[in-house]
mmCIF file of C-alpha atoms and ligand atoms in Angstrom:
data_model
loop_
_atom_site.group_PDB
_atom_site.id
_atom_site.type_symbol
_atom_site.label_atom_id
_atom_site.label_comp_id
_atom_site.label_asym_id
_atom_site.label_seq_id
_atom_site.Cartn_x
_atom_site.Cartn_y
_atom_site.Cartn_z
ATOM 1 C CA UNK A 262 13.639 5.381 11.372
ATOM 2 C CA UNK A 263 13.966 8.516 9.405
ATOM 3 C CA UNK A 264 14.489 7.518 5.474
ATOM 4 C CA UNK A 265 17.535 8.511 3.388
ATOM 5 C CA UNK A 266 17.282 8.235 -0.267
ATOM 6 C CA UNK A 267 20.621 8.555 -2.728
ATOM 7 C CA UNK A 268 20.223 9.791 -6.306
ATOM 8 C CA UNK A 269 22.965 9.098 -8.742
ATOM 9 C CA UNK A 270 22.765 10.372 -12.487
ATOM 10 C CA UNK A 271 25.575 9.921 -14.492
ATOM 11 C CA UNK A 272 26.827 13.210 -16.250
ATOM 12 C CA UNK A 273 26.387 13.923 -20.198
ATOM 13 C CA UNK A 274 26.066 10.023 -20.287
ATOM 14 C CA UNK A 275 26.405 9.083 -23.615
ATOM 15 C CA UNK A 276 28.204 11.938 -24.777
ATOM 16 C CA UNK A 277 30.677 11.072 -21.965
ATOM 17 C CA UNK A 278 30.499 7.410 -23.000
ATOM 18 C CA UNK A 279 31.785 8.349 -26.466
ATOM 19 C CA UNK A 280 34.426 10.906 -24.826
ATOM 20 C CA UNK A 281 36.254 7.700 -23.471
ATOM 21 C CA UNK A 282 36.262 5.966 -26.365
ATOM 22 C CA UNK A 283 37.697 8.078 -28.455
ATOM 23 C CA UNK A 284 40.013 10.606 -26.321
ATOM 24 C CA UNK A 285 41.318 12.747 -29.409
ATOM 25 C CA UNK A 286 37.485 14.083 -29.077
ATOM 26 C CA UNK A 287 38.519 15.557 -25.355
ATOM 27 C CA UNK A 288 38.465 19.026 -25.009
ATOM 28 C CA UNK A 289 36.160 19.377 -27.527
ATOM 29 C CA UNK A 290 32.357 19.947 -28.036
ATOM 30 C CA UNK A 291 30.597 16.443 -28.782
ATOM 31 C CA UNK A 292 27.447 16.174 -29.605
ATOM 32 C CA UNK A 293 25.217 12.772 -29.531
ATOM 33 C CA UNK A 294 22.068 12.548 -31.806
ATOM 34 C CA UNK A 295 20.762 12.518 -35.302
ATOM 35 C CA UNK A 296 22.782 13.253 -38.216
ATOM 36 C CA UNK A 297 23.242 16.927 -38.726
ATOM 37 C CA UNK A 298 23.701 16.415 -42.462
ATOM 38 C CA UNK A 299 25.309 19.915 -42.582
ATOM 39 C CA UNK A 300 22.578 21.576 -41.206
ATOM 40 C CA UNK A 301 19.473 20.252 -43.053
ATOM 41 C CA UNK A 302 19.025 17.185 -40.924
ATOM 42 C CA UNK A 303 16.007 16.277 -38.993
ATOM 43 C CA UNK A 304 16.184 14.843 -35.607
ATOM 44 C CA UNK A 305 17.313 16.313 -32.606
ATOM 45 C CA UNK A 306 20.060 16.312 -30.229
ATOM 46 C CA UNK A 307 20.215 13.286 -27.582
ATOM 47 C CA UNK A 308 22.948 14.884 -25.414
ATOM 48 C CA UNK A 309 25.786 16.772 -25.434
ATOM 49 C CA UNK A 310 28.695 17.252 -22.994
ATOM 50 C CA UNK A 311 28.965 20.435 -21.165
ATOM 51 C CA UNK A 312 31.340 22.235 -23.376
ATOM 52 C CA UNK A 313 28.330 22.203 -26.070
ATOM 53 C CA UNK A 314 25.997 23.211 -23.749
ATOM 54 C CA UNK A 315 28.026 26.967 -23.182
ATOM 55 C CA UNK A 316 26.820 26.932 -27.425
ATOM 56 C CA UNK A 317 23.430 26.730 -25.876
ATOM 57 C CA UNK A 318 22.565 23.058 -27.602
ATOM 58 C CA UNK A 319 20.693 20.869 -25.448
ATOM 59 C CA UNK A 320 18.905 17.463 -25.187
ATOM 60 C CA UNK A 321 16.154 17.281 -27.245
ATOM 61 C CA UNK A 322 16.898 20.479 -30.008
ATOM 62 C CA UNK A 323 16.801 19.783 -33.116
ATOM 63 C CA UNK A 324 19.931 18.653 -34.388
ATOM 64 C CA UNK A 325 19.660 21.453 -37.646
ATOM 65 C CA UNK A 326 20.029 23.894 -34.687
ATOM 66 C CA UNK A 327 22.723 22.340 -33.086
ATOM 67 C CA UNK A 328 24.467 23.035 -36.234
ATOM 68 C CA UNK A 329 24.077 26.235 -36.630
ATOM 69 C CA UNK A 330 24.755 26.903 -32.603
ATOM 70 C CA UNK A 331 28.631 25.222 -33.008
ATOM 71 C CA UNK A 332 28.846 23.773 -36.799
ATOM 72 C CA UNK A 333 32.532 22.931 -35.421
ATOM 73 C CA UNK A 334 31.305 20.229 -32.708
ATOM 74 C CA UNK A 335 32.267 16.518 -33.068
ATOM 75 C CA UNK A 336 28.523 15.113 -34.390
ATOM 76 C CA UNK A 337 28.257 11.566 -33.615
ATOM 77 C CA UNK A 338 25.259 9.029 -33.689
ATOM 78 C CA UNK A 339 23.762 7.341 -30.810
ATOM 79 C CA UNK A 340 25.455 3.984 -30.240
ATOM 80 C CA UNK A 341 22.459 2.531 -27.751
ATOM 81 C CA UNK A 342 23.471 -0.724 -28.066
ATOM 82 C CA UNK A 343 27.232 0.226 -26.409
ATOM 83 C CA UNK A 344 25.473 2.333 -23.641
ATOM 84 C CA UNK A 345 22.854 -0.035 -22.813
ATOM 85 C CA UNK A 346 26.070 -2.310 -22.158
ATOM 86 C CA UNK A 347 27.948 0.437 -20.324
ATOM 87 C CA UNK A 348 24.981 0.920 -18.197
ATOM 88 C CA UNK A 349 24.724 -2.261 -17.107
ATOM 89 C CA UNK A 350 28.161 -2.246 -16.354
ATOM 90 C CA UNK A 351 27.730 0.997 -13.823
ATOM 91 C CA UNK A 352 24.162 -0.856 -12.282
ATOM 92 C CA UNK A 353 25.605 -3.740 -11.185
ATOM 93 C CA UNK A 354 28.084 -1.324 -9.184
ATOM 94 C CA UNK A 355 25.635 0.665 -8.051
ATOM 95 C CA UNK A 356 23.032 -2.185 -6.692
ATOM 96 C CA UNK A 357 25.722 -3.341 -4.575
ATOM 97 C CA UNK A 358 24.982 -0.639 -2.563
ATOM 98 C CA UNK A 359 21.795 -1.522 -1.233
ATOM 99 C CA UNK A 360 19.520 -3.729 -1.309
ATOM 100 C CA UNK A 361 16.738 -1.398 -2.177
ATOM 101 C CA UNK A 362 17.519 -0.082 -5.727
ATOM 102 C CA UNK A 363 15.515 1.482 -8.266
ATOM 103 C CA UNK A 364 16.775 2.130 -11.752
ATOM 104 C CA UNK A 365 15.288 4.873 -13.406
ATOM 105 C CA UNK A 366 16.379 5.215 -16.570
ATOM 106 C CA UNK A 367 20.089 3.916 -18.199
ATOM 107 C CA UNK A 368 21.559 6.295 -16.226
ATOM 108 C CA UNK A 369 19.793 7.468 -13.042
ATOM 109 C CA UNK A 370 18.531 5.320 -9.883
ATOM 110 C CA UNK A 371 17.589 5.918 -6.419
ATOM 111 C CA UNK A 372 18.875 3.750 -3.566
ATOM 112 C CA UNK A 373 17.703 3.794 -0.091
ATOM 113 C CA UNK A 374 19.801 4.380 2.204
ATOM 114 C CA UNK A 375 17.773 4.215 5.419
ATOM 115 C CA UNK A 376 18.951 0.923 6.720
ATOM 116 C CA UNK A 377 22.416 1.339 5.874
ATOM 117 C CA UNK A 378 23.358 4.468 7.404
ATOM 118 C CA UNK A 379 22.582 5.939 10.743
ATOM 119 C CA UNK A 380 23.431 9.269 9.891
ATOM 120 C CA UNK A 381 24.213 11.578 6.749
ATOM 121 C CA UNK A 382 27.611 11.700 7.545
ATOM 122 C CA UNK A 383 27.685 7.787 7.059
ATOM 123 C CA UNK A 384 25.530 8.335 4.231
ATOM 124 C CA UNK A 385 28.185 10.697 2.385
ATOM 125 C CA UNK A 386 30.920 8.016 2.875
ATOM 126 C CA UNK A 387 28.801 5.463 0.717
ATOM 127 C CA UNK A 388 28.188 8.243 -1.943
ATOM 128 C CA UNK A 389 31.632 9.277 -2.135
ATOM 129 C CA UNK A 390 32.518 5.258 -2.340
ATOM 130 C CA UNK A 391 30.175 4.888 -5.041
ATOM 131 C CA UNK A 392 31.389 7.712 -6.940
ATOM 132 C CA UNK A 393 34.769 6.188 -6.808
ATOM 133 C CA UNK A 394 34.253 2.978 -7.486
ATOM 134 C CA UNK A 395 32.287 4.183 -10.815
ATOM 135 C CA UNK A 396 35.082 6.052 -11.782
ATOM 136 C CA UNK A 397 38.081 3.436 -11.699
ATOM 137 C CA UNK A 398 35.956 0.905 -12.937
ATOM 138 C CA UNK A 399 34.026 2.959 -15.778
ATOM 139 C CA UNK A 400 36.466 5.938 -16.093
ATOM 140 C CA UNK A 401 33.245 8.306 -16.057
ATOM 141 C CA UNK A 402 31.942 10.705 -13.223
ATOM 142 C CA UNK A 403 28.482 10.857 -11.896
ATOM 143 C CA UNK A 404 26.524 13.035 -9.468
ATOM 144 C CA UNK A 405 25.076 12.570 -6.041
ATOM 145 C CA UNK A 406 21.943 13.477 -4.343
ATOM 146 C CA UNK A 407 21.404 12.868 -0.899
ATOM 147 C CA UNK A 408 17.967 13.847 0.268
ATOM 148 C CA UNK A 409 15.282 12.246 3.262
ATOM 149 C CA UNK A 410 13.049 11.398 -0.178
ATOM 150 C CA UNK A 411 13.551 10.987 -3.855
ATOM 151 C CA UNK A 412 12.210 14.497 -4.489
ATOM 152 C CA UNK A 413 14.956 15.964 -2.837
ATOM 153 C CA UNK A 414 17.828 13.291 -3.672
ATOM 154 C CA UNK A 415 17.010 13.989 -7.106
ATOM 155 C CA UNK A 416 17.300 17.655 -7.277
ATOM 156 C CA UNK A 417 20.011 17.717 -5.131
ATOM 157 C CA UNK A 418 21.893 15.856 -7.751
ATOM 158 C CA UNK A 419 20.530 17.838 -10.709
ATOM 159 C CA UNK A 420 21.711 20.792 -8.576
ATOM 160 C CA UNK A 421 25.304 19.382 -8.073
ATOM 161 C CA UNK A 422 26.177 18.742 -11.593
ATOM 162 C CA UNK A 423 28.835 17.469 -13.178
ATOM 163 C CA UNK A 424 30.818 15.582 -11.143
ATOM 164 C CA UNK A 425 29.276 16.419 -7.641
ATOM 165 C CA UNK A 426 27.924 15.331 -4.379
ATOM 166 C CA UNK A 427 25.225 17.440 -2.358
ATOM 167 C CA UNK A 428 23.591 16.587 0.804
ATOM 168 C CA UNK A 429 19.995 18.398 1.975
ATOM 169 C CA UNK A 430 19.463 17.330 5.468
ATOM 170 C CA UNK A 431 15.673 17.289 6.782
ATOM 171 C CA UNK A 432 16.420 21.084 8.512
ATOM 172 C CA UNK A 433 17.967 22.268 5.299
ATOM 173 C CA UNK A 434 15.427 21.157 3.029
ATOM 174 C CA UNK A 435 12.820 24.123 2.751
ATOM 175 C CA UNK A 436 15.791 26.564 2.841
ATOM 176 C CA UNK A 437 17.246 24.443 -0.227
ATOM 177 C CA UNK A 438 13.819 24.583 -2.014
ATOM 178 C CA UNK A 439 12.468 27.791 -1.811
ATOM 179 C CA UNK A 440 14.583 29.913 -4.249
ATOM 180 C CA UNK A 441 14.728 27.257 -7.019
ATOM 181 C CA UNK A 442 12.343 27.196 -10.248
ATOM 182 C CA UNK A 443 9.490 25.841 -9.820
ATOM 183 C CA UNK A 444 9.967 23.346 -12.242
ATOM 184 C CA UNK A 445 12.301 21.782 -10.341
ATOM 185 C CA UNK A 446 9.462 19.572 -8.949
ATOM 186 C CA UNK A 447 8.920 16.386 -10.979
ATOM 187 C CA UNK A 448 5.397 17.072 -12.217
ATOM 188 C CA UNK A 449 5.582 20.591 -12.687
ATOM 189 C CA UNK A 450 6.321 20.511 -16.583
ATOM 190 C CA UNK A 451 6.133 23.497 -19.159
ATOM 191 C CA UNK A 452 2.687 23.740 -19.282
ATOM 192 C CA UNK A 453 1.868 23.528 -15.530
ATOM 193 C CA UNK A 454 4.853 26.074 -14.830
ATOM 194 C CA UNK A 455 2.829 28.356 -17.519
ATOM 195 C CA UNK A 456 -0.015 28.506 -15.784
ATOM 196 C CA UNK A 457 1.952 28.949 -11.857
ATOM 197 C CA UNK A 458 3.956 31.992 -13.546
ATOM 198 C CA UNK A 459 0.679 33.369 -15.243
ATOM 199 C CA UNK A 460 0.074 34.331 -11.349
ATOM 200 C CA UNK A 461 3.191 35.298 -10.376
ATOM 201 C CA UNK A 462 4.889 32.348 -9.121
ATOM 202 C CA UNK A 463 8.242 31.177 -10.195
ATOM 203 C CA UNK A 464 10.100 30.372 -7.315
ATOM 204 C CA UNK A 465 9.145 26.767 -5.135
ATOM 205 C CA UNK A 466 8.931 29.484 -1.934
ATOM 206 C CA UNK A 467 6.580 31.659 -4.277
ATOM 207 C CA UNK A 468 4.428 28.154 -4.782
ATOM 208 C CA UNK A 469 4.018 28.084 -0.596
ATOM 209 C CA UNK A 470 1.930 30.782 -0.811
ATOM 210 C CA UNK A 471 -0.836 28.995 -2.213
ATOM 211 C CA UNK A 472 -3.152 27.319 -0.569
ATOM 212 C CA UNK A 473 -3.534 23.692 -1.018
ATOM 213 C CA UNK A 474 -7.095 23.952 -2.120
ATOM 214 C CA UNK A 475 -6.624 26.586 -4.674
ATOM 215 C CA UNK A 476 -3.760 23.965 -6.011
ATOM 216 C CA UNK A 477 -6.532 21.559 -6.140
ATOM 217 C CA UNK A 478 -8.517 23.870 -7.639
ATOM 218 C CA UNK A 479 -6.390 24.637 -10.317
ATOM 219 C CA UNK A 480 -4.533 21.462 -11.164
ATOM 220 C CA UNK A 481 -6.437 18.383 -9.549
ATOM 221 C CA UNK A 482 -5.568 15.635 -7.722
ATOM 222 C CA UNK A 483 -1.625 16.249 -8.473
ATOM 223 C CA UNK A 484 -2.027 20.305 -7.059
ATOM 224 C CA UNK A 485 -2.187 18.231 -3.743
ATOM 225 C CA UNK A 486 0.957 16.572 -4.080
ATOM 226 C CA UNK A 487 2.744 20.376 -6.129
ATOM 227 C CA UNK A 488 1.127 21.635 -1.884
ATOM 228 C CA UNK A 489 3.399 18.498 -0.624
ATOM 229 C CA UNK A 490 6.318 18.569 -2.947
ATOM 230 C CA UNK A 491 7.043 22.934 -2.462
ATOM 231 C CA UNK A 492 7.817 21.588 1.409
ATOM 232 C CA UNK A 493 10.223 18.945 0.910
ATOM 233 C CA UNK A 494 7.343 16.437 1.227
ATOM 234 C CA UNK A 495 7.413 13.067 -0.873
ATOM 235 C CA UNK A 496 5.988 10.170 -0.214
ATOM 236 C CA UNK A 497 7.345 7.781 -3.097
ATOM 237 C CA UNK A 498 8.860 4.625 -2.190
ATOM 238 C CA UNK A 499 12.291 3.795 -3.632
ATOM 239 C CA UNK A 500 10.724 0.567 -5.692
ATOM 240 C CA UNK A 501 13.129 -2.424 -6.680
ATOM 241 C CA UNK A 502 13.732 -3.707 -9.955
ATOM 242 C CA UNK A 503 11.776 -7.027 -9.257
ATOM 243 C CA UNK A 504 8.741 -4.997 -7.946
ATOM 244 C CA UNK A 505 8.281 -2.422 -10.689
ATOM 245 C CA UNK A 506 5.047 -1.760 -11.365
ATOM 246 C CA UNK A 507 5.365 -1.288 -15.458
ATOM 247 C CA UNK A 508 7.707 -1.960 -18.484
ATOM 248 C CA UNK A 509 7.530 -0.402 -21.731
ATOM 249 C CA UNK A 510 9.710 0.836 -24.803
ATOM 250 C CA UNK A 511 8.910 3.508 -27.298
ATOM 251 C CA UNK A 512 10.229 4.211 -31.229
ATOM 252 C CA UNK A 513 10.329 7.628 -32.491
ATOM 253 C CA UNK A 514 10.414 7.222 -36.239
ATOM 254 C CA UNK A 515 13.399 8.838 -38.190
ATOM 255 C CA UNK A 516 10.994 10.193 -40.562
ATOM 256 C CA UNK A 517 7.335 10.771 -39.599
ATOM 257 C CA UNK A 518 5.509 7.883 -41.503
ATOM 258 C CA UNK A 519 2.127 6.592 -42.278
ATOM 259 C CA UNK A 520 3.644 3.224 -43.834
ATOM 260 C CA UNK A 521 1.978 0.258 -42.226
ATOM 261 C CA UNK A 522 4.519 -2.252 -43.246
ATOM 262 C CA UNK A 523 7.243 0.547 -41.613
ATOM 263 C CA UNK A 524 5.113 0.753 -38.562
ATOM 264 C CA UNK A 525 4.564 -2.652 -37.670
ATOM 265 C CA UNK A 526 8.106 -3.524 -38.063
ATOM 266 C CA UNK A 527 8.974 -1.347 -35.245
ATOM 267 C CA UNK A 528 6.300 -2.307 -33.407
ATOM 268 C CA UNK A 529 7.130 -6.130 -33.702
ATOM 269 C CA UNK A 530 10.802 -4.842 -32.317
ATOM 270 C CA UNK A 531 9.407 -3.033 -29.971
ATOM 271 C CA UNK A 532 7.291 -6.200 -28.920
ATOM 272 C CA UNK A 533 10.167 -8.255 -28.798
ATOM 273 C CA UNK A 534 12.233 -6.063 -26.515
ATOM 274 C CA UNK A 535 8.955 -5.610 -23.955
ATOM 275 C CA UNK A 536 9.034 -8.987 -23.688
ATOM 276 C CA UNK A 537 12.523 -9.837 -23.451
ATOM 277 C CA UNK A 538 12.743 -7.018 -20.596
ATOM 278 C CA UNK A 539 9.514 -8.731 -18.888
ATOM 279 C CA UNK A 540 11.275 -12.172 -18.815
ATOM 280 C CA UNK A 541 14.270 -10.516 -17.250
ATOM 281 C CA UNK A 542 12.188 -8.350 -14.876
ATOM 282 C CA UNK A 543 10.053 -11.314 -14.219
ATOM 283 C CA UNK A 544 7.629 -9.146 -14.671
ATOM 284 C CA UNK A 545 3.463 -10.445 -15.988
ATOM 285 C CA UNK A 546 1.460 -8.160 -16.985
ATOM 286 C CA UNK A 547 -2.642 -7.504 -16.745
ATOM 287 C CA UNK A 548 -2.654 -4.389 -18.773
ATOM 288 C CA UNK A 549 -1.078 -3.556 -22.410
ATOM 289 C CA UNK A 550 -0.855 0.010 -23.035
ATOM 290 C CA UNK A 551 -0.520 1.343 -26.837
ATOM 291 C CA UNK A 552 1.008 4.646 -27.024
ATOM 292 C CA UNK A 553 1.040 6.861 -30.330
ATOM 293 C CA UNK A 554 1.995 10.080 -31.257
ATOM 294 C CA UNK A 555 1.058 11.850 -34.399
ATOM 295 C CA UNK A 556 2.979 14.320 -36.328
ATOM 296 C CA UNK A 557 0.888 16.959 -34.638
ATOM 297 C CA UNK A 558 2.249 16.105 -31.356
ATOM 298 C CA UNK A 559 -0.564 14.384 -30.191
ATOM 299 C CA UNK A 560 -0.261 11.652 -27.891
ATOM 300 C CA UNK A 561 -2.852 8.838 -26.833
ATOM 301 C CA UNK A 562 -3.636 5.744 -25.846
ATOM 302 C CA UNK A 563 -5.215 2.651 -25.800
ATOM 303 C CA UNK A 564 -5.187 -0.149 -23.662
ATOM 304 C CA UNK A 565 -6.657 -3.208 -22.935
ATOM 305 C CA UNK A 566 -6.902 -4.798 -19.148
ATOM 306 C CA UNK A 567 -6.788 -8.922 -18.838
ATOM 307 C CA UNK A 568 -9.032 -10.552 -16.466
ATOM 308 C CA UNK A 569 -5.751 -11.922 -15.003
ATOM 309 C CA UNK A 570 -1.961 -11.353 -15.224
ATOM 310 C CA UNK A 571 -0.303 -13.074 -17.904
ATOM 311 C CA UNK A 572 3.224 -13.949 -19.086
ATOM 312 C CA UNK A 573 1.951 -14.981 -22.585
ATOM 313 C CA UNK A 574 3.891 -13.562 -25.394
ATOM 314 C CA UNK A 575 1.602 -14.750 -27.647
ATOM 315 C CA UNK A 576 -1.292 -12.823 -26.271
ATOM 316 C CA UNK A 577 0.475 -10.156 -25.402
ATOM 317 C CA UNK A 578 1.553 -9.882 -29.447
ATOM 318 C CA UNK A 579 -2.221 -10.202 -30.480
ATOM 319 C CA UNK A 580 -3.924 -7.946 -28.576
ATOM 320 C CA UNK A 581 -0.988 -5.029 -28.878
ATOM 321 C CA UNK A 582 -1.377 -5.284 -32.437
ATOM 322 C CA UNK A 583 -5.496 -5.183 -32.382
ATOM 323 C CA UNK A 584 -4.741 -1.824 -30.219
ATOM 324 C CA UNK A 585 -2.542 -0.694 -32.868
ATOM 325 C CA UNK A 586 -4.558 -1.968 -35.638
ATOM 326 C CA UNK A 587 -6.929 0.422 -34.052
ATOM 327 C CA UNK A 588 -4.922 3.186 -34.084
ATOM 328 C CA UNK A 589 -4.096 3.119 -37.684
ATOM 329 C CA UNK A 590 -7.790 2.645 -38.514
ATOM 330 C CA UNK A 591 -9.106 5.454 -36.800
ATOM 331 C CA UNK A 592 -5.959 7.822 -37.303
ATOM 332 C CA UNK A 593 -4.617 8.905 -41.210
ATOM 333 C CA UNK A 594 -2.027 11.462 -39.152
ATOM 334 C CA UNK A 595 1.706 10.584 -40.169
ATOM 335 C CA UNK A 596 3.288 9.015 -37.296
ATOM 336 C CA UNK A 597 5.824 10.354 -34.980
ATOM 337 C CA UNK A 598 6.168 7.200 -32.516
ATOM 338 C CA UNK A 599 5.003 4.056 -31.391
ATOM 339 C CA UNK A 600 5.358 2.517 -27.694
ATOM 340 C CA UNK A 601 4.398 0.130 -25.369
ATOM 341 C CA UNK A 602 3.794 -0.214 -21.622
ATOM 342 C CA UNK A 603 2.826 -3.176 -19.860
ATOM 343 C CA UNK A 604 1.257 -3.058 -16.130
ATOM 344 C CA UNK A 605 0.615 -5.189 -13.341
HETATM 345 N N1 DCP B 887 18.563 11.462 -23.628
HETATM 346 C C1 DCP B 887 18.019 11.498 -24.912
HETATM 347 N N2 DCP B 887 17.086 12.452 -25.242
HETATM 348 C C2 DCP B 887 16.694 13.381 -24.325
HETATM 349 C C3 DCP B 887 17.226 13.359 -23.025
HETATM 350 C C4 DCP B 887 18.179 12.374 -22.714
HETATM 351 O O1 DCP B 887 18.372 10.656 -25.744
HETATM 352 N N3 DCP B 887 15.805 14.322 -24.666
HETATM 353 C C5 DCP B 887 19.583 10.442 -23.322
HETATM 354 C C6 DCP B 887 20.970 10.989 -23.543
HETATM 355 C C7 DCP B 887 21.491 11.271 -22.173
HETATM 356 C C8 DCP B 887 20.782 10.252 -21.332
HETATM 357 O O2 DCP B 887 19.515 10.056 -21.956
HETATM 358 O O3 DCP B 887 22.904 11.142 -22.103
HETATM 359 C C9 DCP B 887 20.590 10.699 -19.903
HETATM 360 O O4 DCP B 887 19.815 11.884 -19.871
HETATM 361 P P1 DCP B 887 20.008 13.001 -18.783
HETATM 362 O O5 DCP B 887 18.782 13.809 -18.776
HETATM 363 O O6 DCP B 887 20.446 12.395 -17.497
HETATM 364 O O7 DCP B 887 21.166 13.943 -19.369
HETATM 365 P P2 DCP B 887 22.727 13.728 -19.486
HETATM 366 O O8 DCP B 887 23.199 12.537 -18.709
HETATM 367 O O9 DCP B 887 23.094 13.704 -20.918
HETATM 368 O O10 DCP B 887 23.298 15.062 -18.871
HETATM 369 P P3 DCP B 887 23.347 15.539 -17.339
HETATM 370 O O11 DCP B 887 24.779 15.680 -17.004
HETATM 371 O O12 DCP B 887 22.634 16.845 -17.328
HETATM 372 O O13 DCP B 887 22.643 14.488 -16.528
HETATM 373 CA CA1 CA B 888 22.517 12.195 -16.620
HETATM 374 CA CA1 CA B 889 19.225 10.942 -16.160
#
């Protein structure tokens, strides 16, 4: 049976979660993130809703130039806690859908579709259910993707933002590819794009033109899959919650630090949550992953594989802090973050 895969990312999520709270901020530019402390904070901007983004502020700017952009937009702080709980809320709709769901991040997952609907017509009608149901329940509006793999669901949705609904059928999806950015494709980030428009390519259809050996050439193993992925070609499975392969949370520090008292302390939360999220996932693990990033913007890791999975907290605390003990020894850089990622 041909596959159908559904996207759904919720829009401006927690800027949108705040916008229902508090309706006297409708109609207004809100943005989400650290405080701007009139210009000279540090930080950056979480998310905004879309009237910011006509100012030109965006996810991940620092908030100082947020300021400046619209010093008139409603600043407010991130309230994680509230949206973790609101996104569990619009989960539990969405896994009623099918069987098969994967939930990407607090506000994005993929369900498959494939045994549910014989057709995209039929597969439409469940989106456009979904969407509904979200919206009287949750009072917020999210966007649909409907592609024949997640590579296409997923920038079909990203294409039909806010509020939306897009289908790409298997005929329409080179057509739908070729004149978007290249970095469109999951896996084609900054630097990767730098390099593709350092000879001329910009467009997915401009990508075609190379051959899949240069793209190995030039990129690796992954150039096979950018050869793939420029055709509408994706092989990922949509994976369950129950059969995800890793868990894993991350700190970034308010203030890069080199304070190990500071540092462990958010590790040790950090700890606590990976575990908590393992027990829920019933998820073991056979390999700890230590993830830091300096003030430079350096990332790297170290990790440490067990002879055999394990649901041990206990070990799991000791050797995560002998990788970050590590880290600390061999590293006098200020810290930026601290994470941790557990695979089977
Ligand atoms: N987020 C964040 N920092 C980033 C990017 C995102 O804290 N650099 C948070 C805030 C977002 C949420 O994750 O609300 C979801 O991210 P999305 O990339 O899906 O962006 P939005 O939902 O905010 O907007 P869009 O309507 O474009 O999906
Ligand atoms: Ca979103
Ligand atoms: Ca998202």
């Amino acid at each position: 049976m041909k596959k159908i895969v559904l996207h759904i990312d919720m829009d401006y999520f927690f800027a949108q979660v705040e916008e229902r709270e508090n309706p006297q901020f409708r109609g207004k530019p809100i943005v989400v993130g650290a405080d701007p402390k009139k210009g000279k904070g540090r930080g950056v901007v979480s998310t905004c809703n879309y009237l910011a983004r006509k100012y030109g502020i965006r996810s991940g700017i620092p908030i100082s130039k947020a300021w400046r952009l619209c010093p008139e937009a409603i600043f407010l702080p991130v309230n994680i806690e509230f949206y973790k709980k609101v996104s569990e809320n619009i989960m539990e709709i969405v896994k009623k859908y099918s069987p098969k769901c994967e939930i990407v991040s607090l506000d994005e997952a993929y369900l498959e579709l494939t045994d549910l609907s014989k057709t995209y017509k039929e597969a439409k009608e469940i989106a456009s259910q979904l969407k509904k149901e979200i919206f009287e329940k949750e009072k917020l509006t999210a966007t649909v993707g409907i592609g024949p793999n997640k590579l296409i669901a997923k920038i079909a949705s990203q294409r039909a933002k806010p509020n939306g609904l897009l289908i790409v059928k298997p005929n329409e999806v080179e057509k739908f590819l070729e004149p978007l950015d290249i970095e469109m494709i999951s896996g084609i980030g900054p630097k990767t794009a730098k390099k593709l428009r350092e000879i001329g390519i910009n467009k997915i259809g401009e990508l075609k033109k190379l051959s899949k050996e240069k793209l190995k050439e030039m990129f690796g193993k992954v150039g096979e899959y950018f050869w793939e992925a420029a055709r509408g070609i994706d092989r990922e499975e949509v994976i369950p919650e129950r059969e995800r392969k890793s868990i894993g949370r991350q700190i970034t520090f308010e203030e890069d630090t080199k304070n190990p008292e500071l540092i462990f302390e958010a590790f040790e939360e950090i700890l606590n949550e990976t575990y908590e999220a393992l027990v829920e996932n019933n998820f073991s693990f056979k390999t700890i992953v230590v993830v830091r990033r300096t003030s430079d913007f350096r990332t790297k890791q170290l990790s440490k594989t067990l002879k055999e999975p394990s649901r041990n907290f206990l070990l799991l605390k000791k050797e995560a802090k002998k990788l970050l003990l590590k880290f600390l020894l061999e590293n006098k850089k200020p810290l930026r973050l601290v994470g941790l990622r557990l695979k089977f």
